[in-house]
Coordinates of C-alpha atoms and ligand atoms in Angstrom, one line a residue:
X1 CA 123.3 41.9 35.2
X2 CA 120.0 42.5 37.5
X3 CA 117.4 44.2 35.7
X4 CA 114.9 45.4 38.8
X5 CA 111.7 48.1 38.7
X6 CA 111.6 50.5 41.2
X7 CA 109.4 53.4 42.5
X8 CA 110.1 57.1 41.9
X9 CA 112.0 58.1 44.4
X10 CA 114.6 56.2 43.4
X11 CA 117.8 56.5 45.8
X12 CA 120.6 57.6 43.6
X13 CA 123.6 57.7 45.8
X14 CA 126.3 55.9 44.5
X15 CA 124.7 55.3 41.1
X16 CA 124.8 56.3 37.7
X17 CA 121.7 58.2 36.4
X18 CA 120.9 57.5 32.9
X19 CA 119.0 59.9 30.9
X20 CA 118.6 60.5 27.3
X21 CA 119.0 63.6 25.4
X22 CA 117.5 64.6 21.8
X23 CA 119.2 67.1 19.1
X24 CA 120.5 70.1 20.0
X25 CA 120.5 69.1 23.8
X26 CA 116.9 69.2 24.1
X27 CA 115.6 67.5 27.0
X28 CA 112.8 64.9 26.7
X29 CA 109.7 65.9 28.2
X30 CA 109.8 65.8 32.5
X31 CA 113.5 66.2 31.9
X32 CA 114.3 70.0 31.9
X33 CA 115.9 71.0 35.1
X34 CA 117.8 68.0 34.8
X35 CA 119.6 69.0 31.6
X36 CA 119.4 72.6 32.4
X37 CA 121.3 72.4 35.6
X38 CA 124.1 70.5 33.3
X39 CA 127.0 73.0 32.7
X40 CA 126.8 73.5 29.2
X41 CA 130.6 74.1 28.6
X42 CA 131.0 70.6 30.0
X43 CA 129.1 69.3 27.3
X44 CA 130.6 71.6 24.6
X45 CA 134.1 70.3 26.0
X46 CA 132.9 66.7 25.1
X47 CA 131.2 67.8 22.0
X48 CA 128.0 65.9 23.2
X49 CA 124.9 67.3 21.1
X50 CA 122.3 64.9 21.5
X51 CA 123.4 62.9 18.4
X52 CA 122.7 59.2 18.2
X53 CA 125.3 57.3 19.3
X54 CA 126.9 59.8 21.4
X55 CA 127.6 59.4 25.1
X56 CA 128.7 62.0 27.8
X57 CA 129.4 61.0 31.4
X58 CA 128.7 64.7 33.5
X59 CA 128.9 65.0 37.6
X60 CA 125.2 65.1 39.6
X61 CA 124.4 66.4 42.1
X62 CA 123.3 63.2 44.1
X63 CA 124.2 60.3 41.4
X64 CA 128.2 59.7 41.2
X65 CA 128.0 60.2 37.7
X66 CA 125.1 61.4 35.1
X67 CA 125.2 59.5 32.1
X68 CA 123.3 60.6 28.9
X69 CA 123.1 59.2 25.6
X70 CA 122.2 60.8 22.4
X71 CA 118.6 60.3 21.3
X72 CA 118.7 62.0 17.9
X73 CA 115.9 63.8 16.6
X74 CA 112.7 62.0 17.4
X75 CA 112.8 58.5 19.6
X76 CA 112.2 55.4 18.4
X77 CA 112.0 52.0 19.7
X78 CA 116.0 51.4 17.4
X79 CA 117.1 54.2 18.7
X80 CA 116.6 53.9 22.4
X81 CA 117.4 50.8 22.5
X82 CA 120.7 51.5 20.5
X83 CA 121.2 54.3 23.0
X84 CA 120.9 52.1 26.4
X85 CA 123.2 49.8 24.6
X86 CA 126.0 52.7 24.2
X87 CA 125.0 53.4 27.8
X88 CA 125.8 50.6 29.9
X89 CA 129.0 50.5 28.9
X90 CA 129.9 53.7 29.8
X91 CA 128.6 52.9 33.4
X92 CA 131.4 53.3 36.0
X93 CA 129.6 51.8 39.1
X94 CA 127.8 48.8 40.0
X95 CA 124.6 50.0 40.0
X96 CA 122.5 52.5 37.7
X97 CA 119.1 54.1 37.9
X98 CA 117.5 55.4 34.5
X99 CA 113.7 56.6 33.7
X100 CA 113.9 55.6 30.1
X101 CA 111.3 53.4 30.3
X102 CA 109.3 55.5 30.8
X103 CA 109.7 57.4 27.4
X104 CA 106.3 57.7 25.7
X105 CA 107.1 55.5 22.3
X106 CA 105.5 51.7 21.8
X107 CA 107.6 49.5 23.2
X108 CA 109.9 51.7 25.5
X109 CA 110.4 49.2 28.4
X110 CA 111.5 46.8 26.4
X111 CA 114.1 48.3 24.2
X112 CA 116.0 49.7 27.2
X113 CA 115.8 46.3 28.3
X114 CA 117.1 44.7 25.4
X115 CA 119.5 47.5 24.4
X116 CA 121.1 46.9 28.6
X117 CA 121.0 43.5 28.2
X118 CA 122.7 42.9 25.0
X119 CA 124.9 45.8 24.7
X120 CA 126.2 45.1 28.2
X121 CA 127.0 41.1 26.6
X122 CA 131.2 40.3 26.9
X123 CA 132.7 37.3 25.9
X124 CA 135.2 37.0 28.3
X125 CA 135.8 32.6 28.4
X126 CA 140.1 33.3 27.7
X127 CA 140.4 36.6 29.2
X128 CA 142.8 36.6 32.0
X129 CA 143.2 40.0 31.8
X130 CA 141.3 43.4 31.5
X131 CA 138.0 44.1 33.3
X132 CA 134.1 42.8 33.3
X133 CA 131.9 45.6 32.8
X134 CA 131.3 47.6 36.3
X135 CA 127.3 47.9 35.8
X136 CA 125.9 45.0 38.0
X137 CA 122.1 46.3 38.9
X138 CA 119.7 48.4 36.5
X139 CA 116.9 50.1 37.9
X140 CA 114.1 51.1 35.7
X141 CA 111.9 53.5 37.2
X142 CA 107.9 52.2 37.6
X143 CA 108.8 49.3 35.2
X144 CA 106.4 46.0 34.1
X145 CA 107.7 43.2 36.0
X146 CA 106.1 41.3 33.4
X147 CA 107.2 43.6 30.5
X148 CA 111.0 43.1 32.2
X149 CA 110.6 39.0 33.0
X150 CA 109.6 38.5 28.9
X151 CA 111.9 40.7 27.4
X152 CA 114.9 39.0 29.4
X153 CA 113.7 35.4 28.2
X154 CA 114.4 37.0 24.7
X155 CA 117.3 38.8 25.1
X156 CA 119.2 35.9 27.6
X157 CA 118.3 33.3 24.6
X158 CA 120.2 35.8 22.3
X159 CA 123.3 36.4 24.4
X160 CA 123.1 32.0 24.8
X161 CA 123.5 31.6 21.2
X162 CA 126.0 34.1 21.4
X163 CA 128.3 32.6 23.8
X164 CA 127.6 29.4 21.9
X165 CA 128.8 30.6 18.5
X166 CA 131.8 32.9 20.1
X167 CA 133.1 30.0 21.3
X168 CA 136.4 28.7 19.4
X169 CA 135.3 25.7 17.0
X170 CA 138.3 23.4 19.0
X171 CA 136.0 23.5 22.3
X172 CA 133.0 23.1 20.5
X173 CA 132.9 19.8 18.5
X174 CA 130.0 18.4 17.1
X175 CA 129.1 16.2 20.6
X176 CA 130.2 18.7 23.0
X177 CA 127.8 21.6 21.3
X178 CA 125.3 19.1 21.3
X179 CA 125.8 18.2 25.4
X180 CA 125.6 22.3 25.7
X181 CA 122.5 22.8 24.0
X182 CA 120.8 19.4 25.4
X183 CA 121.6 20.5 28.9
X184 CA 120.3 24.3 28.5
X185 CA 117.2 23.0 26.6
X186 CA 116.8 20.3 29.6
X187 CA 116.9 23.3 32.3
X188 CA 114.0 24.6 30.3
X189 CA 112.0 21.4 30.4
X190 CA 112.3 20.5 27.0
X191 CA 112.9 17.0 25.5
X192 CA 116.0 16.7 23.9
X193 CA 116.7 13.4 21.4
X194 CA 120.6 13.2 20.8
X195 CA 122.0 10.9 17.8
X196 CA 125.1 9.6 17.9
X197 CA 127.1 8.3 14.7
X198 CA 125.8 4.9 14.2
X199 CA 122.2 6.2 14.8
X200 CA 122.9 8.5 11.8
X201 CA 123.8 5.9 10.3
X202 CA 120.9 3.7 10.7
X203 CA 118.8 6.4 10.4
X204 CA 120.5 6.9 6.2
X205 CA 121.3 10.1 6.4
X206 CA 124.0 10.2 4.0
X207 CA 123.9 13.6 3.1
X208 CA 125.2 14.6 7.0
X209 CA 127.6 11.3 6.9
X210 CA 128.9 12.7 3.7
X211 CA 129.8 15.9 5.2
X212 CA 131.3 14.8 9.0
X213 CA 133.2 12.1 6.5
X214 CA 136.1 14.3 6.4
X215 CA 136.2 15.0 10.3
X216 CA 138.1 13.2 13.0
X217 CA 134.8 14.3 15.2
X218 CA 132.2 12.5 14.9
X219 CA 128.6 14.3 13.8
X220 CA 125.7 14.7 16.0
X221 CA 121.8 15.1 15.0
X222 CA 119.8 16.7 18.2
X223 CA 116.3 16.8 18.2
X224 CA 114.7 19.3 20.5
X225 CA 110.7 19.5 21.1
X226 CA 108.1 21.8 22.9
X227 CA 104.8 20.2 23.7
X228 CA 102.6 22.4 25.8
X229 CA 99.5 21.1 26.4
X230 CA 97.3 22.9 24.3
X231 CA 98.9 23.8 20.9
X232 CA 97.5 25.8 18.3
X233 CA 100.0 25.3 15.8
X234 CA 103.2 23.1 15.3
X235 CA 106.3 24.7 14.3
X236 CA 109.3 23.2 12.3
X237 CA 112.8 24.7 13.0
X238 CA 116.3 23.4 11.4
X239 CA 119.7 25.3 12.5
X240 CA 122.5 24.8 10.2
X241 CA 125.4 23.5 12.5
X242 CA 128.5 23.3 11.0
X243 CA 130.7 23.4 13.9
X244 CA 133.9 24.7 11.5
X245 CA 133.6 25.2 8.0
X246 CA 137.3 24.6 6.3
X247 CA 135.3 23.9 3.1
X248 CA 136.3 20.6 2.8
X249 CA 138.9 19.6 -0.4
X250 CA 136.9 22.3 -1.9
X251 CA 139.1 24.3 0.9
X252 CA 138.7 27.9 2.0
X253 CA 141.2 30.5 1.5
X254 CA 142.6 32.0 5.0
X255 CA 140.9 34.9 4.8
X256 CA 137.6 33.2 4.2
X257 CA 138.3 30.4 6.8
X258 CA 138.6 33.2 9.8
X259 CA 135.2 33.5 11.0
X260 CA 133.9 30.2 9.9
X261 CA 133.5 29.1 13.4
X262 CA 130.2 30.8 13.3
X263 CA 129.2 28.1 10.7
X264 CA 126.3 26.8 13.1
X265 CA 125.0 30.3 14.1
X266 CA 121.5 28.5 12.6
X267 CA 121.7 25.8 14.8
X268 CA 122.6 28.4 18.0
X269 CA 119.7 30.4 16.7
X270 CA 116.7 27.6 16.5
X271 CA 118.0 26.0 19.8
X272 CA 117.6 29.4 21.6
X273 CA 114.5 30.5 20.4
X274 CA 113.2 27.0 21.1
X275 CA 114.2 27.5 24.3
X276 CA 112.9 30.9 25.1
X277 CA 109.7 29.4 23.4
X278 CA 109.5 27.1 26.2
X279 CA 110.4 29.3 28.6
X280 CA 107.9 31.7 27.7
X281 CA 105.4 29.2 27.8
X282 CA 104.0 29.8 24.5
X283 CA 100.8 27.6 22.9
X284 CA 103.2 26.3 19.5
X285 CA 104.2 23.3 19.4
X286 CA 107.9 23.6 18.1
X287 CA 110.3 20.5 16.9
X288 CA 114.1 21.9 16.2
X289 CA 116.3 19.8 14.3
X290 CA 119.7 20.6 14.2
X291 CA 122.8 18.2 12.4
X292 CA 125.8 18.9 13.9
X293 CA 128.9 18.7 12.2
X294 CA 132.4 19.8 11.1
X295 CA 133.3 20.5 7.7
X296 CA 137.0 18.8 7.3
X297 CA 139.7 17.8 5.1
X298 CA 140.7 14.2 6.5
X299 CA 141.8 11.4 4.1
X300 CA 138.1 10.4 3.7
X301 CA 136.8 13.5 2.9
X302 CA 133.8 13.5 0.8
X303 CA 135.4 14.6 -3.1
X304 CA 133.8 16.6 -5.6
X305 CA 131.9 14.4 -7.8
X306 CA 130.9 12.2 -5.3
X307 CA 126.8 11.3 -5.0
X308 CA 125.2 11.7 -1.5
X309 CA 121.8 10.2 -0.5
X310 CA 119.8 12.2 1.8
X311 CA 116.9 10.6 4.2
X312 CA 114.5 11.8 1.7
X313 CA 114.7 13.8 -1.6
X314 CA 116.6 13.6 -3.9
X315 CA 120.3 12.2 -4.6
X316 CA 123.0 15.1 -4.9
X317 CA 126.4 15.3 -6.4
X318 CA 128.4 17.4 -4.6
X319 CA 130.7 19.5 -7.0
X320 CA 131.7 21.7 -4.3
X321 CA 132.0 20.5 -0.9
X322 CA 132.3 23.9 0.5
X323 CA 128.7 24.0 -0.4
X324 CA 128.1 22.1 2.6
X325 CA 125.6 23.9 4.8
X326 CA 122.5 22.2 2.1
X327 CA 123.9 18.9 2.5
X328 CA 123.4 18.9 5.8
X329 CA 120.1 21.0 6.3
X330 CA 118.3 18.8 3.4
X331 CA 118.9 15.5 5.8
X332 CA 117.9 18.3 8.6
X333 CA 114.5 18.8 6.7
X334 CA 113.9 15.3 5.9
X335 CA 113.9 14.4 9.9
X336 CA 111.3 17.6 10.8
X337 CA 109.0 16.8 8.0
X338 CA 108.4 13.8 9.8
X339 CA 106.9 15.2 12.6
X340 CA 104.3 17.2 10.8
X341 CA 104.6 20.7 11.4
X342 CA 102.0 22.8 10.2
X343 CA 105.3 24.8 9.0
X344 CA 108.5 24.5 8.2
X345 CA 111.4 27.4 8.7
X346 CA 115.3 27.2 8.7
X347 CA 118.2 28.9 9.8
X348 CA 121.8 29.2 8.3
X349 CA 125.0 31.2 7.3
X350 CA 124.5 29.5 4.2
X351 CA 126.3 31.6 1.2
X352 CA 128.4 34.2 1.2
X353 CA 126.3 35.7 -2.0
X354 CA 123.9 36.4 0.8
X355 CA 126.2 38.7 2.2
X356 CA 127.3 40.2 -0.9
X357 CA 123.4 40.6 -1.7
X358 CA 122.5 42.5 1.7
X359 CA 125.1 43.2 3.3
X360 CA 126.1 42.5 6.9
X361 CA 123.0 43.7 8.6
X362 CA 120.3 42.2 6.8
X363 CA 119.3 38.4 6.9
X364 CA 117.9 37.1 4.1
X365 CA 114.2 35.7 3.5
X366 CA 112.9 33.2 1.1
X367 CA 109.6 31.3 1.5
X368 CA 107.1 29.1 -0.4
X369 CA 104.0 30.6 0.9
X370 CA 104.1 34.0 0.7
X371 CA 101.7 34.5 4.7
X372 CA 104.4 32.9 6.2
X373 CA 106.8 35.5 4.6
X374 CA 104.9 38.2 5.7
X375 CA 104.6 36.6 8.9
X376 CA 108.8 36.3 9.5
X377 CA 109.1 40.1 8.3
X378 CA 106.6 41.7 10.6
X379 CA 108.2 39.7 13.5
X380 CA 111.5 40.6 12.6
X381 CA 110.4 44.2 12.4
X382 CA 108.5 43.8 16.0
X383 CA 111.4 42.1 17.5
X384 CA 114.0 44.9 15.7
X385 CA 115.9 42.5 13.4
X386 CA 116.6 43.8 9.6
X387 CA 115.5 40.6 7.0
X388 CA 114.5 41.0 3.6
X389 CA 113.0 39.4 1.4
X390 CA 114.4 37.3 -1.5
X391 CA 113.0 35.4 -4.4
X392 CA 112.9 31.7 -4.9
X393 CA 113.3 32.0 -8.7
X394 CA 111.9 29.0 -10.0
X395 CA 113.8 29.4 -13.4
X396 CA 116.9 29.3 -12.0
X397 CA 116.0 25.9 -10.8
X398 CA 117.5 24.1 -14.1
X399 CA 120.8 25.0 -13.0
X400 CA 121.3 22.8 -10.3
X401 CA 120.2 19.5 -12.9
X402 CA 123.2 17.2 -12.1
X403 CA 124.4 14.5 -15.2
X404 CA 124.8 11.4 -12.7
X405 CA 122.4 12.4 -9.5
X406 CA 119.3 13.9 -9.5
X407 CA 120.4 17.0 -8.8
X408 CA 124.0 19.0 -8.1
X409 CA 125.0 21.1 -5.2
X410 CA 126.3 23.9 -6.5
X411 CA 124.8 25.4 -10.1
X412 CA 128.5 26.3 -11.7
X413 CA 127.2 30.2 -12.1
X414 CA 129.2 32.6 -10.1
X415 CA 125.8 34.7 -9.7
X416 CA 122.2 34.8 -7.8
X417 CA 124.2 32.2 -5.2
X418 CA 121.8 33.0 -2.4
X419 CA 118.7 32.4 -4.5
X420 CA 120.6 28.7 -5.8
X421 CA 120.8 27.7 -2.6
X422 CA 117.4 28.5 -1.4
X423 CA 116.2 26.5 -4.4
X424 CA 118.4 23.7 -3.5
X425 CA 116.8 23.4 0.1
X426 CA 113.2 23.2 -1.6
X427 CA 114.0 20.1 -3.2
X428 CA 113.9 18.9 1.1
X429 CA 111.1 21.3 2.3
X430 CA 108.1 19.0 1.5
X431 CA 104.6 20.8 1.0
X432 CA 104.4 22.5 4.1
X433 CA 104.8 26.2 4.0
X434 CA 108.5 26.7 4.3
X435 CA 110.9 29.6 4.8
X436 CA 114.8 30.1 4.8
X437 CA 116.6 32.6 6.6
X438 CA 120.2 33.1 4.9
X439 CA 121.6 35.0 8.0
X440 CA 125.8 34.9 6.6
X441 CA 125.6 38.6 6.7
X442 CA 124.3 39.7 9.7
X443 CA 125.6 36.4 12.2
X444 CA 128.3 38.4 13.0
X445 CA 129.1 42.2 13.8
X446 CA 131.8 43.9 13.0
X447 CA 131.9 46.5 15.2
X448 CA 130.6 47.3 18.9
X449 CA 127.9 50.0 18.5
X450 CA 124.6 50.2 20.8
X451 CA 123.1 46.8 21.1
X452 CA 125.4 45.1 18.8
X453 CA 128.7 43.9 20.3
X454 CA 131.5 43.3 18.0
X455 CA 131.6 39.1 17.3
X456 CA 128.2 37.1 16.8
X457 CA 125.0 39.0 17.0
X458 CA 122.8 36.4 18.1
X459 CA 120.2 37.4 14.8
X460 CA 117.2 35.4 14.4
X461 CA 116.9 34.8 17.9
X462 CA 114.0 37.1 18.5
X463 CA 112.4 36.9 15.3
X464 CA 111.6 33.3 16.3
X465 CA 110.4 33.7 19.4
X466 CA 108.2 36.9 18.3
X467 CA 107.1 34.3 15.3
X468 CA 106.0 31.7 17.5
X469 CA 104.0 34.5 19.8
X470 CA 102.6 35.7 16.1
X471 CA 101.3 31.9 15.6
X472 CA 100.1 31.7 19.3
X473 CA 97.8 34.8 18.5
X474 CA 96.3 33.7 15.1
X475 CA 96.3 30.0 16.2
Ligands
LIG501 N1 129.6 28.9 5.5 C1 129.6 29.3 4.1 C2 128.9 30.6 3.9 C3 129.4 31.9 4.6 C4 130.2 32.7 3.9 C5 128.9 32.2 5.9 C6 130.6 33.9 4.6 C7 129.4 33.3 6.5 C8 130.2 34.2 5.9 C9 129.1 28.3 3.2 O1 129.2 27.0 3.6 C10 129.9 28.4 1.9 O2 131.0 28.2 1.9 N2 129.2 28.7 0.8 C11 129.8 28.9 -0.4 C12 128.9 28.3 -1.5 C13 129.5 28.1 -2.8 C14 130.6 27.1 -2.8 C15 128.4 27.8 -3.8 C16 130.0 30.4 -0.7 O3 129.1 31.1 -0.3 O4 131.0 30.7 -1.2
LIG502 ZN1 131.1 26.0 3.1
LIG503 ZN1 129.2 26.7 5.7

C-alpha cells in the first residue's frame, strides 16, 4: 500500500473517506456536519455506536463510500491505531482519504500509519484463490512526510518478519532463511557474515551442532552488523531461530507441534529491527546473531542425557531436547559477547510457561541490570507492544545443577519454567547488561482484530528499533 500526505481539499471522488466516531456517535471535534448529515437509522440498522472495534460502511455524498470506525470513549494512540487497522479492511476501492491524523492525541500520525499498515498485512504466498485487499493508496490529510517515511521503516520491518515467520518451515530451512535475511539486510547496506556447517564446526559450537544433529538440513549461524560512523553505543541482539521445532526424541505432541514453525520468530524479530535500525540510520552500533536451525528427530539426534559444549560457558546435559531454543541461543551469546556490546538483549519463543504466565499478548521481560529493563518497557510502551516484566530468581538457579555437566537443561520442576530458562541463558550472557524477551505468547495472534492479523504478529519488532532510538538519545 501507498501511504501519501495530501492538502485539505482533498479530492474524494471515487474514494473511501475514513472518519472516526467516539461513544454514542459523537463526532470528534471538526467533524459534526459530517456525522450529522449521516442518516441515523442507517446506523441503528447496522448497530454502529461508536464502540471500539466497530466499523460501519455509510454512502457520501462525494466519497463512494464513508467508512467510520468506532473510537470508544476517549482516543488514544491503541485505540486509533486499532481503529485504522479494522478500517482498511473494510475499504472497497483502491484509494482512501482519512483526516485521522490529524486527531489531537501524541502520536496520531503514526498510529493510523501503523494501524493501515499492519492491519492491511495478508499472507497470501499459496492463495490461488480469493481476493488481495482492494485499498491500494492512503491519503492522510496535512501529514509529516517524515512522521510517515519513519513510521513505515517500522511497521515494513514488522510485516518482513511476518512474512518470514508465516512462511511454512519446508520452504524455509535453515540456509534458505538465512539467504532471505542476508539479502534483505544487504538491500539495507548492512554486512552480513553467513556460517556454513563446517564453519560451525570449527568455530566449536556444539551446543548449535547438538541441536541441527537431528536434522537432514544443515544449521546456519548469520551474523548481521550496523556500523554508522559515529556510534554512541553498541547493541547486542540474538534471535532464536529454530526453523521447526518437532522437539526432538523429546518429541511434541500434534497439537503442540502445529504452530512450531514460528520457532525462529526471535531470529525474524532481531533481523528486522536491525534492519530498520539501519535503515533509519540510527547512531547504535548493533551486531545481531542469529543460529539457525531445525529441531529434528533423525537417527543422530542429540538423546537425553547427552552433554553439549557451548563456545563458551558452561557444559550442558540436555534432559530434554525439546528444551532446545537455550541450546542454541547460549552458543548465540557466546559469538555476540565477542564483539563487545555495551549491551546485550535476546529474542525467543522460548517456553510455553511464558505463555501460560502472560498469556498471548504479553512478551515476557527478564534482565540483569534493572536501566536496561526499564529501558525495553518504556520502548515497548512508546512503540505499543505489551511486555512485562519477570524475575530472574537467583534461588531457583540450583535447579538446573546437572550430576555429569556443569549444568542441565531443563530443572525437572513442572513450575516457574519461564523464569528456569531465563536463568539458564545467564550462565551465556557475560557481564554486560543483558535482557531476554520470552515472546511464545504474543509471536502469534489468534485472531484478526485492528492491527493484529490472525498468524505471526511480528512483536518485538518495534520495541527494538524504539530501543535503539532510546540509546541514540541518551548515548
Ligand atoms: N518452542 C518451544 C516453546 C513454545 C511453546 C513456543 C509454545 C511457542 C508456543 C520451546 O522450544 C519448548 O518446547 N519449550 C519447552 C521447554 C520444556 C521442555 C522445559 C516447553 O515450554 O514446554
Ligand atoms: Zn522445544
Ligand atoms: Zn523451541
Amino acid at each position: 500500500m501507498e501511504i501519501r500526505s495530501v492538502r485539505d481539499e482533498a479530492d474524494l471522488s471515487g474514494a473511501t473517506l475514513v472518519a472516526g466516531v467516539l461513544a454514542g456517535r459523537q463526532p470528534l471535534p471538526g467533524d459534526e456536519d459530517l456525522i450529522n448529515a449521516i442518516d441515523e437509522s442507517l446506523l441503528d440498522f447496522v448497530k454502529f455506536e461508536g464502540k471500539t472495534g466497530q466499523v460501519a460502511a455509510v454512502p457520501h455524498d462525494e466519497a463512494e463510500m464513508l467508512v467510520l470506525v468506532g473510537l470508544g470513549e476517549e482516543v488514544g494512540f491503541e485505540t486509533l491505531r486499532s481503529a485504522m487497522g479494522n478500517a482498511v479492511r473494510a475499504i472497497k476501492t483502491p484509494r482512501a482519504v482519512t483526516h485521522l491524523g490529524q486527531v489531537d492525541i501524541e502520536g496520531a500520525l503514526r498510529a493510523v500509519v501503523e494501524g493501515a499498515e499492519l492491519g492491511s498485512y495478508q499472507y497470501r504466498r499459496y492463495k490461488t484463490e480469493g481476493e488481495a485487499l482492494a485499498l491500494e493508496t492512503l491519503e492522510i490529510v496535512d501529514a509529516d512526510d517524515d512522521v510517515v517515511a519513519e513510521t513505515l521503516e517500522t511497521t515494513r520491518a514488522t510485516n518482513l518478519a511476518r512474512d518470514w515467520i508465516n512462511t511454512p518451515a519446508k520452504d524455509k530451512a535453515p540456509s534458505e532463511l538465512a539467504l532471505l535475511i542476508q539479502s534483505s539486510a544487504a538491500d539495507a547496506g548492512l554486512s552480513v557474515e553467513l556460517w556454513d556447517e563446517p564453519r560451525i564446526v570449527e568455530e566449536s559450537l556444539g551446543a548449535l551442532l547438538g541441536v541441527a544433529a537431528g536434522s537432514d538440513r544443515p544449521p546456519r549461524l548469520l551474523i548481521i552488523r550496523h556500523l554508522p560512523t559515529s556510534p554512541v553505543s553498541h547493541l547486542g541482539l540474538v534471535g532464536k531461530g529454530i526453523t521447526f521445532d518437532s522437539g526432538g526424541l523429546s518429541l511434541k505432541t500434534a497439537a503442540f507441534m502445529e504452530e512450531m514453525k514460528d520457532d525462529m520468530s526471535g531470529a525474524a524479530t532481531v533481523a528486522a529491527a536491525t534492519i530498520a535500525i539501519a535503515k533509519l540510520g540510527l547512531p547504535v552500533t548493533v551486531t545481531t546473531v542469529i543460529p539457525l536451525t531445525d529441531n529434528a528427530v533423525g537417527g543422530n539426534a542429540t538423546r537425553p542425557g547427552d552433554v553439549l559444549k557451548p563456545v563458551e560457558g558452561p557444559t550442558i546435559e540436555v534432559l530434554n531436547t525439546d528444551a532446545e531454543g537455550r541450546l542454541i541461543l547460549a552458543d548465540g551469546l557466546g559469538v555476540v559477547r565477542r564483539y563487545e556490546p555495551d549491551m546485550i538483549v535476546d529474542v525467543a519463543t522460548l517456553t510455553g510457561a511464558a505463555r501460560v504466565a502472560l498469556g498471548d499478548k504479553i512478551g515476557a521481560v527478564f534482565s540483569s541490570d534493572p536501566d536496561l529493563a526499564s529501558q525495553i518497557l518504556s520502548a515497548a510502551s512508546v512503540a505499543g507492544e505489551d511486555f512485562w516484566e519477570m524475575p530472574l530468581y537467583q534461588d531457583y538457579k540450583k535447579s538446573l545443577e546437572s550430576d555429569i555437566a556443569d549444568i542441565k537443561n531443563i530443572s525437572g520442576s513442572r513450575y516457574g519454567g519461564a523464569v528456569v530458562a531465563a536463568l539458564f541463558l545467564s550462565h551465556y550472557a557475560g557481564d554486560a547488561p543483558w535482557a531476554h524477551l520470552d515472546i511464545a505468547g504474543p509471536a502469534r495472534s489468534r485472531e484478526t482484530a485492528g492491527e493484529r492479523v490472525k498468524g505471526a504478529s511480528g512483536v518485538g519488532v518495534r520495541t527494538l528499533i524504539e530501543l535503539a532510538r532510546t540509546l541514540a538519545r541518551i548515548g
